[in-house]
Amino acid sequence: MILSSTPAHAPMDQFPVASGELVIGGLPLTQLAARVGATPFYAYDRGLIAQRVAQLRAILPPAVKLHYAMKANPMPALVAQMVRLVDGIDVASGGELKVSLDAGAKPREISFAGPGKRENELIQAVAAGILVNVESFREIALLARISRQLGVPARVAVRVNPDFELKASGMKMGGGPKQFGIDAEAVPQALAEIGKAGLVFEGFHLFSGSQNLKAEAIVEAQQKSYELALKLAAHAPAPVLTLNLGGGFGIPYFPGEERLDPAPIGANLAALSERAERELPRAELVIELGRYLVGEAGIYVTRVLDRKISRGQVFLVCDGGLNHHLSASGNFGQVIRKNYPVVIGNKMDATEKEVASVVGPLCTPLDLLADRLALAKAEPGDLVVIFQSGAYGASASPQAFLGHPAVAEILV
Ligand SMILES: *Cc1c(COP(=O)(O)O)cnc(C)c1O
């Protein structure tokens, strides 16, 4: 069988291998599967999460606060671990707010963003005493009324849809029309209304994009976000206490992609926090990361049910698919489908390899987890592992589609 000479996937070295098995949280994969009691499942390695946070802290200036954007992975036990490791939790719904509070996050350290907040979610937020990133004039008016009704003034930051241009190969691109945040040019008016309504203004929130592997691009976005916030601060009804510069740090998935080097971002944030000491003396700089903190620490495991050969092509039919892992199937924001890093996790030392496609049990050709990939030769009972699955996995997948059982999740 001819195997391509290019690497099958981005470098995956975060999990050790012992006796031919992938080891997660100290447990060999087959033992881990036995402990879970069923396949398919997601497993998240708490040691790797702690290590990622520690590595990032080492290059971040101590004054910069690190938040976890929990929509990346809202598993309650994992959120509880993040509460212990980071400085704050960013939630995107009333449901996530409940999980973060249950996990022990302090209301002071929770912020809430999202383009369509229901009135009841805003009531929950004000009653809990968390920071609301306001994204429209409707939210400002509603929060004013809710504050009066509850007798508790809402804490707010303004989420800004930036107007700055990012240069890319000589082409200038504006911030453009977005459903997120308030357009920068309308922010002075929003700040005036916040002041008039007696809301507690605390700062700004800017988020320019997700899954970026280029440190220079992130540095540039953070630089421009800082400049914009500084300009807007002149219109604010109170000093800026928090300046959230967003996240967007990416992780490698596909062949040829490499890990982001966060060092230049740390150096730039150090320079920005020195400037902030003079220019926004009461402000804390915040970054909020989802995928980067948890994505590489998680795997998805599904068992081979059947091995079929159709007109010469090998199909490994598994007990889970896009119903549990939409993004690995290429249907969560990918333009061209590419394979996630996939291995046969109980045959890591196998010398016999073959080209096979990994598919799930659903009656749709979209249910494809790996398209013609070089894998260890697998049989029914073997365990397919998809790496880089700690973020936007279980909760970002259509689990009810076709009525298969929900996926299990464990933190080890
Ligand atoms: C989704 C989201 C994040 C996290 O994005 P990642 O790419 O996972 O780091 C951060 N902030 C806001 C407002 C978000 O909506």
Short mmCIF file of C-alpha atoms and ligand atoms in Angstrom, two decimals:
data_model
loop_
_atom_site.label_atom_id
_atom_site.label_comp_id
_atom_site.label_asym_id
_atom_site.label_seq_id
_atom_site.Cartn_x
_atom_site.Cartn_y
_atom_site.Cartn_z
CA MET A 1 0.00 0.00 0.00
CA ILE A 2 1.36 3.45 -0.91
CA LEU A 3 1.45 5.96 1.91
CA SER A 4 2.02 9.64 1.29
CA SER A 5 5.32 11.04 2.56
CA THR A 6 3.77 14.24 3.96
CA PRO A 7 2.90 14.06 7.66
CA ALA A 8 -0.64 12.82 8.27
CA HIS A 9 -1.38 15.58 10.75
CA ALA A 10 -0.07 18.46 12.84
CA PRO A 11 2.46 17.37 15.49
CA MET A 12 0.76 15.55 18.39
CA ASP A 13 3.16 14.91 21.24
CA GLN A 14 1.17 15.93 24.28
CA PHE A 15 0.10 12.40 25.25
CA PRO A 16 2.72 9.73 25.99
CA VAL A 17 2.58 6.22 24.56
CA ALA A 18 3.26 3.11 26.70
CA SER A 19 3.10 -0.51 25.53
CA GLY A 20 1.57 0.60 22.26
CA GLU A 21 -1.25 2.55 23.90
CA LEU A 22 -1.92 6.23 24.20
CA VAL A 23 -1.82 7.33 27.85
CA ILE A 24 -4.31 9.92 29.12
CA GLY A 25 -4.12 11.25 32.65
CA GLY A 26 -1.79 8.38 33.51
CA LEU A 27 -4.15 5.67 32.22
CA PRO A 28 -3.59 3.51 29.12
CA LEU A 29 -6.41 4.03 26.65
CA THR A 30 -8.07 0.58 26.98
CA GLN A 31 -8.09 0.90 30.77
CA LEU A 32 -9.52 4.39 30.47
CA ALA A 33 -12.27 3.08 28.17
CA ALA A 34 -13.05 0.34 30.69
CA ARG A 35 -13.24 2.93 33.45
CA VAL A 36 -15.66 5.09 31.47
CA GLY A 37 -17.73 1.98 30.86
CA ALA A 38 -18.86 2.89 27.36
CA THR A 39 -17.71 4.33 24.10
CA PRO A 40 -17.77 6.90 22.59
CA PHE A 41 -16.35 9.39 25.07
CA TYR A 42 -14.35 12.56 25.41
CA ALA A 43 -11.44 12.57 27.84
CA TYR A 44 -9.75 15.73 29.08
CA ASP A 45 -6.36 15.60 30.77
CA ARG A 46 -6.29 17.96 33.76
CA GLY A 47 -2.50 17.87 33.97
CA LEU A 48 -2.22 19.13 30.39
CA ILE A 49 -4.73 21.91 31.06
CA ALA A 50 -2.80 23.03 34.15
CA GLN A 51 0.44 22.86 32.19
CA ARG A 52 -0.94 25.03 29.37
CA VAL A 53 -2.15 27.65 31.84
CA ALA A 54 1.23 27.62 33.64
CA GLN A 55 3.16 27.98 30.37
CA LEU A 56 0.99 30.91 29.36
CA ARG A 57 1.29 32.58 32.77
CA ALA A 58 5.08 32.31 32.46
CA ILE A 59 5.11 34.54 29.38
CA LEU A 60 2.28 36.89 30.39
CA PRO A 61 3.04 39.96 32.48
CA PRO A 62 1.66 39.33 36.00
CA ALA A 63 -0.67 42.32 35.71
CA VAL A 64 -2.59 40.78 32.79
CA LYS A 65 -5.62 38.74 33.83
CA LEU A 66 -6.33 35.43 32.14
CA HIS A 67 -9.97 34.46 31.62
CA TYR A 68 -11.50 31.22 30.35
CA ALA A 69 -14.23 31.54 27.69
CA MET A 70 -16.27 28.54 28.78
CA LYS A 71 -18.24 28.04 25.56
CA ALA A 72 -15.11 26.23 24.31
CA ASN A 73 -15.83 23.47 26.84
CA PRO A 74 -18.61 23.87 29.42
CA MET A 75 -18.21 20.46 31.15
CA PRO A 76 -18.93 21.35 34.81
CA ALA A 77 -15.92 19.52 36.29
CA LEU A 78 -13.59 21.15 33.78
CA VAL A 79 -15.06 24.59 34.46
CA ALA A 80 -14.48 23.97 38.18
CA GLN A 81 -10.84 23.24 37.43
CA MET A 82 -10.55 26.39 35.32
CA VAL A 83 -12.04 28.45 38.16
CA ARG A 84 -9.06 27.38 40.27
CA LEU A 85 -6.51 28.04 37.52
CA VAL A 86 -7.53 31.34 35.91
CA ASP A 87 -8.66 34.81 36.99
CA GLY A 88 -12.14 34.86 35.54
CA ILE A 89 -14.77 33.06 33.49
CA ASP A 90 -16.49 34.46 30.41
CA VAL A 91 -19.98 33.13 29.87
CA ALA A 92 -22.19 33.40 26.80
CA SER A 93 -25.64 32.50 28.20
CA GLY A 94 -27.68 32.26 31.37
CA GLY A 95 -27.04 28.51 31.29
CA GLU A 96 -23.28 29.01 31.28
CA LEU A 97 -23.65 31.61 34.03
CA LYS A 98 -25.29 28.99 36.24
CA VAL A 99 -22.55 26.43 35.56
CA SER A 100 -19.81 28.99 36.33
CA LEU A 101 -21.44 30.04 39.61
CA ASP A 102 -22.01 26.41 40.60
CA ALA A 103 -18.33 25.77 39.83
CA GLY A 104 -17.37 28.37 42.39
CA ALA A 105 -16.50 31.36 40.19
CA LYS A 106 -16.84 34.65 42.04
CA PRO A 107 -19.42 37.02 40.51
CA ARG A 108 -16.71 39.74 40.43
CA GLU A 109 -14.75 37.56 38.03
CA ILE A 110 -17.51 36.56 35.63
CA SER A 111 -18.37 38.45 32.45
CA PHE A 112 -21.21 37.82 30.04
CA ALA A 113 -21.04 38.41 26.27
CA GLY A 114 -23.42 37.46 23.48
CA PRO A 115 -25.28 39.27 20.71
CA GLY A 116 -28.78 38.24 21.81
CA LYS A 117 -29.27 38.29 25.56
CA ARG A 118 -32.81 37.52 26.69
CA GLU A 119 -34.37 39.82 29.27
CA ASN A 120 -34.37 36.99 31.77
CA GLU A 121 -30.65 36.38 31.24
CA LEU A 122 -29.96 40.06 31.94
CA ILE A 123 -32.02 39.82 35.13
CA GLN A 124 -29.99 36.76 36.18
CA ALA A 125 -26.76 38.64 35.43
CA VAL A 126 -27.68 41.74 37.42
CA ALA A 127 -28.98 39.70 40.34
CA ALA A 128 -25.75 37.69 40.36
CA GLY A 129 -23.64 40.84 40.25
CA ILE A 130 -21.57 39.87 37.23
CA LEU A 131 -20.18 42.14 34.50
CA VAL A 132 -22.36 42.40 31.38
CA ASN A 133 -20.63 43.17 28.10
CA VAL A 134 -23.40 45.23 26.49
CA GLU A 135 -23.79 44.75 22.77
CA SER A 136 -26.73 47.02 21.86
CA PHE A 137 -28.77 50.05 22.90
CA ARG A 138 -31.63 47.69 23.73
CA GLU A 139 -29.48 46.01 26.36
CA ILE A 140 -28.56 49.37 27.93
CA ALA A 141 -32.24 50.37 28.21
CA LEU A 142 -33.23 46.96 29.58
CA LEU A 143 -30.41 46.96 32.13
CA ALA A 144 -31.47 50.42 33.30
CA ARG A 145 -34.98 49.13 34.00
CA ILE A 146 -33.76 45.88 35.60
CA SER A 147 -31.37 47.83 37.84
CA ARG A 148 -34.24 49.98 39.11
CA GLN A 149 -36.51 46.98 39.65
CA LEU A 150 -33.90 44.96 41.54
CA GLY A 151 -32.36 47.94 43.31
CA VAL A 152 -28.96 46.70 42.15
CA PRO A 153 -27.07 48.78 39.58
CA ALA A 154 -25.86 46.70 36.64
CA ARG A 155 -22.11 46.45 36.07
CA VAL A 156 -21.39 46.95 32.39
CA ALA A 157 -18.58 47.03 29.85
CA VAL A 158 -19.15 47.98 26.23
CA ARG A 159 -18.37 45.37 23.64
CA VAL A 160 -16.97 47.28 20.68
CA ASN A 161 -17.18 46.25 17.04
CA PRO A 162 -13.88 47.82 15.97
CA ASP A 163 -13.47 50.17 13.02
CA PHE A 164 -9.76 49.65 12.55
CA GLU A 165 -8.24 48.24 9.43
CA LEU A 166 -6.05 45.17 9.34
CA LYS A 167 -3.50 45.15 6.55
CA ALA A 168 -3.27 41.84 4.71
CA SER A 169 -1.20 41.55 1.53
CA GLY A 170 -1.74 45.22 0.70
CA MET A 171 -5.49 44.97 1.09
CA LYS A 172 -7.22 46.95 3.79
CA MET A 173 -10.11 45.32 5.59
CA GLY A 174 -12.45 47.20 7.91
CA GLY A 175 -14.16 45.84 11.00
CA GLY A 176 -17.28 45.70 8.85
CA PRO A 177 -20.89 45.00 9.73
CA LYS A 178 -21.25 42.48 12.58
CA GLN A 179 -23.98 41.29 14.91
CA PHE A 180 -21.48 41.46 17.78
CA GLY A 181 -20.93 44.51 19.93
CA ILE A 182 -21.67 48.17 19.23
CA ASP A 183 -20.01 49.81 16.22
CA ALA A 184 -17.06 51.91 17.42
CA GLU A 185 -18.57 55.09 15.96
CA ALA A 186 -21.76 54.60 18.04
CA VAL A 187 -19.90 53.84 21.28
CA PRO A 188 -19.73 57.50 22.51
CA GLN A 189 -23.53 57.66 22.37
CA ALA A 190 -23.79 54.30 24.15
CA LEU A 191 -21.44 55.57 26.87
CA ALA A 192 -23.60 58.68 27.32
CA GLU A 193 -26.71 56.52 27.76
CA ILE A 194 -24.91 54.26 30.24
CA GLY A 195 -23.96 57.37 32.24
CA LYS A 196 -27.49 58.79 32.13
CA ALA A 197 -29.03 55.46 33.17
CA GLY A 198 -26.77 55.27 36.23
CA LEU A 199 -25.27 51.92 35.25
CA VAL A 200 -21.85 51.09 36.67
CA PHE A 201 -19.47 51.51 33.74
CA GLU A 202 -16.35 49.37 34.06
CA GLY A 203 -14.66 49.20 30.67
CA PHE A 204 -14.42 47.79 27.19
CA HIS A 205 -14.40 44.41 25.53
CA LEU A 206 -13.00 43.77 22.05
CA PHE A 207 -12.75 40.42 20.31
CA SER A 208 -11.45 40.30 16.78
CA GLY A 209 -11.46 36.63 15.80
CA SER A 210 -10.88 32.98 16.58
CA GLN A 211 -8.34 30.23 15.78
CA ASN A 212 -5.36 32.41 14.86
CA LEU A 213 -1.94 30.71 14.65
CA LYS A 214 0.02 33.88 13.79
CA ALA A 215 1.41 35.74 16.79
CA GLU A 216 2.01 38.90 14.72
CA ALA A 217 -1.64 39.07 13.71
CA ILE A 218 -2.78 38.72 17.34
CA VAL A 219 -0.24 41.33 18.46
CA GLU A 220 -1.50 43.76 15.81
CA ALA A 221 -5.15 43.19 16.77
CA GLN A 222 -4.39 43.71 20.49
CA GLN A 223 -2.39 46.85 19.74
CA LYS A 224 -5.19 48.36 17.67
CA SER A 225 -7.81 47.30 20.22
CA TYR A 226 -5.85 49.10 22.93
CA GLU A 227 -5.58 52.29 20.84
CA LEU A 228 -9.29 52.23 20.07
CA ALA A 229 -10.24 51.67 23.71
CA LEU A 230 -7.97 54.54 24.76
CA LYS A 231 -9.75 56.88 22.33
CA LEU A 232 -13.19 55.72 23.47
CA ALA A 233 -12.24 56.05 27.15
CA ALA A 234 -12.32 59.84 26.67
CA HIS A 235 -16.12 59.54 26.32
CA ALA A 236 -16.64 57.20 29.26
CA PRO A 237 -18.76 58.20 32.28
CA ALA A 238 -16.24 56.61 34.68
CA PRO A 239 -12.63 55.39 34.64
CA VAL A 240 -11.87 52.19 32.76
CA LEU A 241 -11.36 49.36 35.25
CA THR A 242 -11.18 46.52 32.79
CA LEU A 243 -9.99 46.32 29.21
CA ASN A 244 -10.71 42.91 27.73
CA LEU A 245 -8.63 42.42 24.58
CA GLY A 246 -10.30 39.12 23.63
CA GLY A 247 -8.73 35.83 22.67
CA GLY A 248 -8.45 33.99 19.42
CA PHE A 249 -5.24 32.06 20.12
CA GLY A 250 -5.32 29.02 17.84
CA ILE A 251 -4.12 25.43 18.05
CA PRO A 252 -2.75 23.34 15.17
CA TYR A 253 -5.10 20.82 13.57
CA PHE A 254 -3.97 20.15 10.04
CA PRO A 255 -0.82 19.03 8.22
CA GLY A 256 1.70 21.86 8.01
CA GLU A 257 0.22 23.80 10.93
CA GLU A 258 2.45 24.53 13.90
CA ARG A 259 1.81 25.59 17.47
CA LEU A 260 1.37 29.30 18.09
CA ASP A 261 4.37 30.95 19.75
CA PRO A 262 2.79 33.09 22.48
CA ALA A 263 6.07 34.83 23.49
CA PRO A 264 5.66 37.87 21.18
CA ILE A 265 2.08 38.28 22.46
CA GLY A 266 3.35 38.26 26.05
CA ALA A 267 6.00 40.87 25.20
CA ASN A 268 3.43 43.10 23.52
CA LEU A 269 1.02 42.78 26.44
CA ALA A 270 3.85 43.77 28.80
CA ALA A 271 4.41 46.92 26.74
CA LEU A 272 0.68 47.64 26.67
CA SER A 273 0.29 47.19 30.40
CA GLU A 274 3.12 49.67 30.98
CA ARG A 275 1.31 52.16 28.77
CA ALA A 276 -1.96 51.42 30.57
CA GLU A 277 -0.35 52.30 33.91
CA ARG A 278 0.04 55.86 32.62
CA GLU A 279 -2.87 56.18 30.20
CA LEU A 280 -5.59 54.11 31.92
CA PRO A 281 -4.21 53.97 35.45
CA ARG A 282 -7.10 52.05 37.01
CA ALA A 283 -7.48 49.51 34.21
CA GLU A 284 -6.69 45.82 34.29
CA LEU A 285 -5.86 44.20 30.97
CA VAL A 286 -7.68 40.92 30.37
CA ILE A 287 -7.39 38.24 27.72
CA GLU A 288 -10.09 35.60 27.37
CA LEU A 289 -9.16 32.30 25.80
CA GLY A 290 -11.19 29.21 25.10
CA ARG A 291 -9.72 26.82 22.57
CA TYR A 292 -6.07 27.54 23.40
CA LEU A 293 -6.46 26.57 27.08
CA VAL A 294 -8.34 23.29 26.64
CA GLY A 295 -8.31 22.19 23.00
CA GLU A 296 -5.07 20.22 23.01
CA ALA A 297 -5.84 18.52 26.33
CA GLY A 298 -8.82 16.59 24.99
CA ILE A 299 -9.40 13.53 22.84
CA TYR A 300 -12.51 11.92 21.41
CA VAL A 301 -12.57 8.11 21.50
CA THR A 302 -14.89 5.96 19.40
CA ARG A 303 -14.86 2.19 18.93
CA VAL A 304 -14.67 0.44 15.57
CA LEU A 305 -17.93 -1.51 15.07
CA ASP A 306 -17.31 -2.79 11.59
CA ARG A 307 -14.59 -2.91 9.01
CA LYS A 308 -15.95 -2.71 5.48
CA ILE A 309 -14.25 -2.70 2.14
CA SER A 310 -16.17 -0.94 -0.60
CA ARG A 311 -14.64 -1.22 -4.04
CA GLY A 312 -11.18 -1.40 -2.59
CA GLN A 313 -11.54 1.40 -0.02
CA VAL A 314 -11.40 0.53 3.69
CA PHE A 315 -14.09 2.02 5.96
CA LEU A 316 -13.84 1.80 9.73
CA VAL A 317 -17.43 2.23 10.89
CA CYS A 318 -17.49 3.53 14.48
CA ASP A 319 -20.03 3.91 17.27
CA GLY A 320 -19.81 7.72 17.21
CA GLY A 321 -19.47 10.37 14.56
CA LEU A 322 -20.57 13.88 13.70
CA ASN A 323 -23.39 13.61 16.24
CA HIS A 324 -20.65 13.91 18.90
CA HIS A 325 -17.86 15.64 17.03
CA LEU A 326 -19.21 17.96 14.40
CA SER A 327 -15.97 19.89 13.98
CA ALA A 328 -13.88 16.79 13.19
CA SER A 329 -16.38 15.98 10.43
CA GLY A 330 -15.55 19.33 8.87
CA ASN A 331 -19.03 20.77 9.30
CA PHE A 332 -18.31 23.38 12.00
CA GLY A 333 -16.93 26.37 10.12
CA GLN A 334 -14.52 24.67 7.72
CA VAL A 335 -14.66 25.75 4.08
CA ILE A 336 -12.68 22.81 2.75
CA ARG A 337 -12.86 19.58 4.74
CA LYS A 338 -9.52 18.50 6.21
CA ASN A 339 -8.73 15.60 8.50
CA TYR A 340 -8.22 16.19 12.19
CA PRO A 341 -5.28 14.27 13.66
CA VAL A 342 -6.53 10.69 14.09
CA VAL A 343 -4.83 7.50 15.33
CA ILE A 344 -5.77 3.99 16.40
CA GLY A 345 -5.08 4.65 20.06
CA ASN A 346 -4.56 1.03 21.17
CA LYS A 347 -2.19 0.27 18.29
CA MET A 348 0.27 3.14 18.49
CA ASP A 349 3.29 0.94 17.76
CA ALA A 350 1.72 -0.97 14.87
CA THR A 351 4.02 -1.41 11.92
CA GLU A 352 1.26 -2.57 9.61
CA LYS A 353 -0.51 0.50 8.25
CA GLU A 354 -3.20 1.01 5.68
CA VAL A 355 -5.19 3.85 4.20
CA ALA A 356 -8.68 3.89 5.72
CA SER A 357 -11.63 6.20 6.16
CA VAL A 358 -13.20 6.57 9.58
CA VAL A 359 -16.96 7.06 9.53
CA GLY A 360 -19.69 7.24 12.16
CA PRO A 361 -23.00 5.34 12.42
CA LEU A 362 -25.22 8.04 10.90
CA CYS A 363 -27.11 7.67 7.63
CA THR A 364 -25.42 10.60 5.94
CA PRO A 365 -22.22 10.86 3.90
CA LEU A 366 -21.33 13.93 6.01
CA ASP A 367 -20.57 11.55 8.89
CA LEU A 368 -16.88 11.29 8.05
CA LEU A 369 -14.24 11.60 10.78
CA ALA A 370 -11.18 10.80 8.65
CA ASP A 371 -11.00 10.66 4.88
CA ARG A 372 -8.48 8.15 3.50
CA LEU A 373 -5.82 8.49 6.18
CA ALA A 374 -2.81 6.26 6.86
CA LEU A 375 -3.70 4.43 10.08
CA ALA A 376 -2.64 1.31 11.94
CA LYS A 377 -4.63 -1.62 10.50
CA ALA A 378 -7.77 -1.67 12.64
CA GLU A 379 -10.39 -4.31 13.44
CA PRO A 380 -13.75 -4.15 15.24
CA GLY A 381 -13.15 -3.38 18.92
CA ASP A 382 -10.17 -1.09 18.29
CA LEU A 383 -10.28 2.47 19.56
CA VAL A 384 -10.09 5.41 17.17
CA VAL A 385 -8.74 8.57 18.82
CA ILE A 386 -9.23 12.09 17.50
CA PHE A 387 -6.77 14.59 18.95
CA GLN A 388 -7.31 18.34 19.49
CA SER A 389 -10.82 17.63 20.74
CA GLY A 390 -10.90 19.49 24.05
CA ALA A 391 -12.69 22.53 22.60
CA TYR A 392 -15.89 22.88 20.56
CA GLY A 393 -16.58 19.15 20.78
CA ALA A 394 -19.51 17.63 22.66
CA SER A 395 -21.39 20.87 23.29
CA ALA A 396 -20.89 22.05 19.70
CA SER A 397 -22.36 18.89 18.15
CA PRO A 398 -25.93 17.86 17.21
CA GLN A 399 -26.19 15.03 19.75
CA ALA A 400 -29.89 14.36 19.15
CA PHE A 401 -29.39 13.81 15.42
CA LEU A 402 -30.48 10.20 14.69
CA GLY A 403 -31.17 9.41 18.34
CA HIS A 404 -27.92 7.70 19.32
CA PRO A 405 -26.83 7.83 22.98
CA ALA A 406 -25.19 11.00 24.25
CA VAL A 407 -21.41 11.02 24.46
CA ALA A 408 -19.72 10.50 27.84
CA GLU A 409 -17.17 13.03 29.10
CA ILE A 410 -14.46 12.55 31.72
CA LEU A 411 -11.77 14.70 33.23
CA VAL A 412 -8.74 12.64 34.27
C1 LIG B 1 -15.88 32.30 21.67
C2 LIG B 1 -15.37 33.47 22.38
C3 LIG B 1 -14.09 33.47 22.94
C4 LIG B 1 -13.17 32.29 22.87
O1 LIG B 1 -12.66 32.09 21.61
P1 LIG B 1 -11.50 31.03 21.39
O2 LIG B 1 -11.20 31.15 19.95
O3 LIG B 1 -12.02 29.69 21.77
O4 LIG B 1 -10.35 31.44 22.25
C5 LIG B 1 -13.66 34.59 23.61
N1 LIG B 1 -14.48 35.68 23.73
C6 LIG B 1 -15.70 35.72 23.19
C7 LIG B 1 -16.53 36.92 23.36
C8 LIG B 1 -16.19 34.63 22.50
O5 LIG B 1 -17.42 34.69 21.97
#
